[in-house]
Coordinates of C-alpha atoms in Angstrom, one line a residue:
M4 CA 2.7 69.4 -26.1
P5 CA 5.5 68.0 -28.1
E6 CA 7.2 70.1 -30.7
I7 CA 7.7 68.2 -33.9
I8 CA 9.3 68.5 -37.3
F9 CA 8.0 66.5 -40.2
N10 CA 8.6 66.4 -44.0
G11 CA 6.5 68.5 -46.2
P12 CA 6.5 69.0 -50.0
A13 CA 8.8 72.0 -49.8
G14 CA 11.0 70.9 -46.9
R15 CA 10.5 70.4 -43.2
L16 CA 7.4 71.7 -41.4
E17 CA 7.2 72.7 -37.8
G18 CA 4.2 71.7 -35.6
R19 CA 2.8 71.0 -32.2
Y20 CA 1.3 67.5 -31.8
Q21 CA -0.7 65.9 -29.0
P22 CA -1.5 62.2 -29.5
S23 CA -4.6 60.7 -27.9
K24 CA -4.2 57.8 -25.5
Q25 CA -6.8 55.9 -27.6
K26 CA -5.4 54.2 -30.7
S27 CA -8.6 54.7 -32.7
A28 CA -9.2 58.3 -31.6
P29 CA -10.2 60.7 -34.4
I30 CA -7.6 63.2 -35.7
A31 CA -8.0 67.0 -35.7
I32 CA -5.8 69.3 -37.8
I33 CA -5.9 73.1 -37.1
L34 CA -4.9 75.5 -39.9
H35 CA -3.6 79.1 -39.2
P36 CA -4.4 82.4 -40.8
H37 CA -2.6 84.0 -43.8
P38 CA 1.2 83.6 -43.5
Q39 CA 1.8 87.0 -45.0
F40 CA -0.3 88.9 -42.5
G41 CA 1.1 87.5 -39.3
G42 CA -0.7 84.1 -39.2
T43 CA 1.1 81.3 -37.4
M44 CA 0.2 78.1 -35.5
N45 CA 0.6 80.1 -32.3
N46 CA -2.4 82.4 -33.2
Q47 CA -4.6 82.5 -30.1
I48 CA -7.7 81.2 -32.0
V49 CA -5.7 78.3 -33.5
Y50 CA -4.3 77.5 -30.1
Q51 CA -7.7 77.5 -28.5
L52 CA -9.2 75.2 -31.3
F53 CA -6.2 72.8 -30.8
Y54 CA -6.8 72.7 -27.0
M55 CA -10.6 72.2 -27.6
F56 CA -10.1 69.1 -29.7
Q57 CA -7.3 67.8 -27.4
K58 CA -9.5 68.1 -24.3
R59 CA -12.1 65.8 -26.1
G60 CA -9.6 63.0 -26.8
F61 CA -8.6 63.8 -30.4
T62 CA -5.1 63.3 -31.7
T63 CA -4.4 66.9 -32.5
L64 CA -1.9 68.7 -34.7
R65 CA -1.3 72.4 -35.6
F66 CA 1.6 73.4 -37.7
N67 CA 3.2 76.3 -39.5
F68 CA 2.7 76.6 -43.2
R69 CA 5.8 76.8 -45.4
G70 CA 8.0 79.8 -44.7
I71 CA 6.7 80.4 -41.2
G72 CA 8.7 79.9 -38.1
R73 CA 10.9 76.9 -38.6
S74 CA 8.9 75.6 -41.6
Q75 CA 11.0 75.6 -44.8
G76 CA 9.9 76.9 -48.2
E77 CA 8.1 80.1 -49.1
F78 CA 4.5 81.3 -49.4
D79 CA 2.7 79.7 -52.4
H80 CA -0.6 81.6 -52.6
G81 CA -2.6 78.6 -51.3
A82 CA -1.5 75.7 -53.6
G83 CA 1.6 74.8 -51.6
E84 CA -0.2 75.4 -48.4
L85 CA -2.9 72.9 -49.3
S86 CA -0.1 70.4 -50.1
D87 CA 1.4 71.2 -46.6
A88 CA -2.0 70.4 -45.0
A89 CA -2.3 67.1 -46.9
S90 CA 1.3 66.2 -45.9
A91 CA 0.4 67.0 -42.3
L92 CA -2.6 64.7 -42.4
D93 CA -0.6 62.0 -44.0
W94 CA 2.0 62.3 -41.2
V95 CA -0.5 62.0 -38.4
Q96 CA -2.3 59.1 -40.1
S97 CA 1.0 57.2 -40.5
L98 CA 1.4 57.3 -36.7
H99 CA -2.3 56.5 -36.1
P100 CA -3.3 53.9 -38.6
D101 CA -6.2 52.8 -36.5
S102 CA -7.8 56.2 -36.6
K103 CA -10.7 56.1 -39.1
S104 CA -12.0 59.7 -39.0
C105 CA -10.7 63.2 -39.0
W106 CA -11.8 66.8 -38.5
V107 CA -10.2 69.9 -39.9
A108 CA -10.6 73.4 -38.4
G109 CA -9.2 76.6 -40.0
Y110 CA -9.3 80.3 -39.3
S111 CA -9.5 82.9 -42.1
F112 CA -7.0 81.8 -44.8
G113 CA -6.8 78.5 -42.9
A114 CA -10.5 78.0 -43.4
W115 CA -10.1 78.2 -47.2
I116 CA -7.2 75.7 -47.1
G117 CA -9.2 73.4 -44.8
M118 CA -12.3 73.3 -47.0
Q119 CA -10.1 72.4 -50.0
L120 CA -8.5 69.6 -47.9
L121 CA -12.0 68.4 -47.1
M122 CA -12.8 67.9 -50.8
R123 CA -9.7 65.7 -51.2
R124 CA -9.9 63.5 -48.2
P125 CA -13.1 61.5 -47.7
E126 CA -12.1 60.5 -44.1
I127 CA -12.7 64.1 -43.0
E128 CA -16.2 63.9 -41.4
G129 CA -16.4 67.4 -39.8
F130 CA -15.1 70.9 -40.3
M131 CA -15.0 74.2 -38.6
A132 CA -14.5 77.3 -40.8
V133 CA -13.8 80.4 -38.6
A134 CA -14.2 83.7 -40.4
P135 CA -13.9 82.3 -44.0
Q136 CA -13.4 84.9 -46.7
P137 CA -15.6 84.1 -49.7
N138 CA -15.2 87.7 -50.8
I139 CA -11.5 87.1 -51.4
Y140 CA -11.1 83.3 -52.0
D141 CA -13.0 81.2 -54.5
F142 CA -15.1 78.5 -52.7
S143 CA -16.8 77.2 -55.8
F144 CA -14.9 73.9 -55.5
L145 CA -17.5 73.0 -52.8
A146 CA -19.7 71.4 -55.3
P147 CA -20.9 69.4 -53.5
C148 CA -19.5 69.9 -50.0
P149 CA -18.9 66.4 -48.8
S150 CA -19.2 66.8 -45.0
S151 CA -21.2 68.6 -42.3
G152 CA -19.6 71.4 -40.4
L153 CA -19.7 74.8 -38.7
I154 CA -19.2 78.1 -40.3
I155 CA -18.8 80.9 -37.8
N156 CA -18.1 84.6 -38.3
G157 CA -18.5 88.0 -36.6
D158 CA -21.2 90.4 -37.8
A159 CA -18.7 93.3 -37.6
D160 CA -16.1 91.6 -39.8
K161 CA -14.9 94.1 -42.4
V162 CA -12.3 91.7 -43.8
A163 CA -14.9 89.1 -44.7
P164 CA -18.2 91.0 -44.8
E165 CA -21.2 89.2 -43.3
K166 CA -23.2 89.3 -46.6
D167 CA -20.5 87.3 -48.4
V168 CA -20.3 84.7 -45.7
N169 CA -24.1 84.4 -45.7
G170 CA -24.0 83.9 -49.5
L171 CA -21.6 80.9 -49.0
V172 CA -23.7 79.5 -46.2
D173 CA -26.9 79.7 -48.3
K174 CA -25.2 78.0 -51.2
L175 CA -24.0 75.1 -49.0
K176 CA -27.2 74.8 -47.0
A177 CA -29.0 74.0 -50.3
Q178 CA -27.1 70.8 -50.6
K179 CA -28.7 67.5 -49.5
G180 CA -27.2 64.9 -47.2
I181 CA -25.0 67.3 -45.2
L182 CA -25.9 69.8 -42.4
I183 CA -24.2 73.2 -42.4
T184 CA -24.5 75.0 -39.0
H185 CA -24.0 78.8 -39.2
K186 CA -23.2 80.9 -36.1
T187 CA -22.6 84.6 -35.9
V188 CA -20.8 86.3 -33.0
P189 CA -22.4 89.7 -32.4
G190 CA -20.1 92.6 -32.6
A191 CA -17.0 90.5 -33.4
N192 CA -14.5 91.7 -36.0
H193 CA -12.3 89.4 -38.1
F194 CA -9.9 88.9 -35.2
F195 CA -12.6 88.4 -32.6
N196 CA -11.0 91.0 -30.4
G197 CA -12.6 90.6 -26.9
Q198 CA -14.8 87.9 -28.3
I199 CA -12.6 84.8 -28.4
E200 CA -14.4 83.3 -25.4
H201 CA -17.8 83.6 -27.1
L202 CA -16.3 82.2 -30.3
M203 CA -14.9 79.2 -28.5
A204 CA -18.1 78.6 -26.6
E205 CA -19.9 78.3 -29.9
C206 CA -17.3 76.0 -31.3
E207 CA -17.3 73.8 -28.2
D208 CA -21.1 73.6 -28.2
Y209 CA -21.1 72.5 -31.9
L210 CA -18.3 69.9 -31.4
D211 CA -20.0 68.4 -28.3
R212 CA -23.4 68.2 -30.1
R213 CA -21.7 66.4 -33.1
L214 CA -19.9 64.0 -30.8
N215 CA -23.2 63.3 -29.0
G216 CA -24.8 62.3 -32.3
E217 CA -26.9 65.4 -32.6
L218 CA -27.0 67.6 -35.7
V219 CA -27.7 64.7 -38.1
P220 CA -28.5 65.8 -41.7
E221 CA -31.7 64.6 -43.3
P222 CA -30.9 61.8 -45.7
A223 CA -30.9 62.8 -49.3
A224 CA -34.1 62.0 -51.0
K225 CA -34.0 58.9 -53.2
R226 CA -35.0 59.4 -56.8
I227 CA -38.1 57.5 -57.8
R228 CA -37.4 55.4 -60.8

């Protein structure tokens, strides 16, 4: 998988990139956990998500946020990291102009950044938010959430307690025209120690069902004039 360096808003960004053989293949971008708590693009869950999309024919990119590895710049509390993610998507799209759709997957801090990217980029048609932290980060920008996706967490997660994730899910599920799928990995903590296979099985099942045309949301009701 080719190592790549591309230009970001705060300097060069380091990534790993695997183009699809199909010109019009969808794009998947994978976003890593918090840079100040050891998160990098080589995190095991980030790598497994990357490989999952790659196996299914996506053009796939994971990269280090600013200040991590060989990426230039320094941590910017989310604002700069969102700009990094937007630049990463721009970079892939410039190489794949025939690709019409995109997915974003993020883990922990990366899930928060991914959901913000989703709001800004209408071509993102699916998302995966692994262990999001609504107890720490504000997700109120998802009003409304524009795309269907998967939210998955462990029920023994002390970093992002289950009740907070459930609150986010309930809020999003009330929206019309999208379908939020929520899965819980029994006994899993925030790092899915010993549970990464179970986590990935759920993610793969969700992605396969979406690619097969299942999990279609009910259309939003038309207002009677």
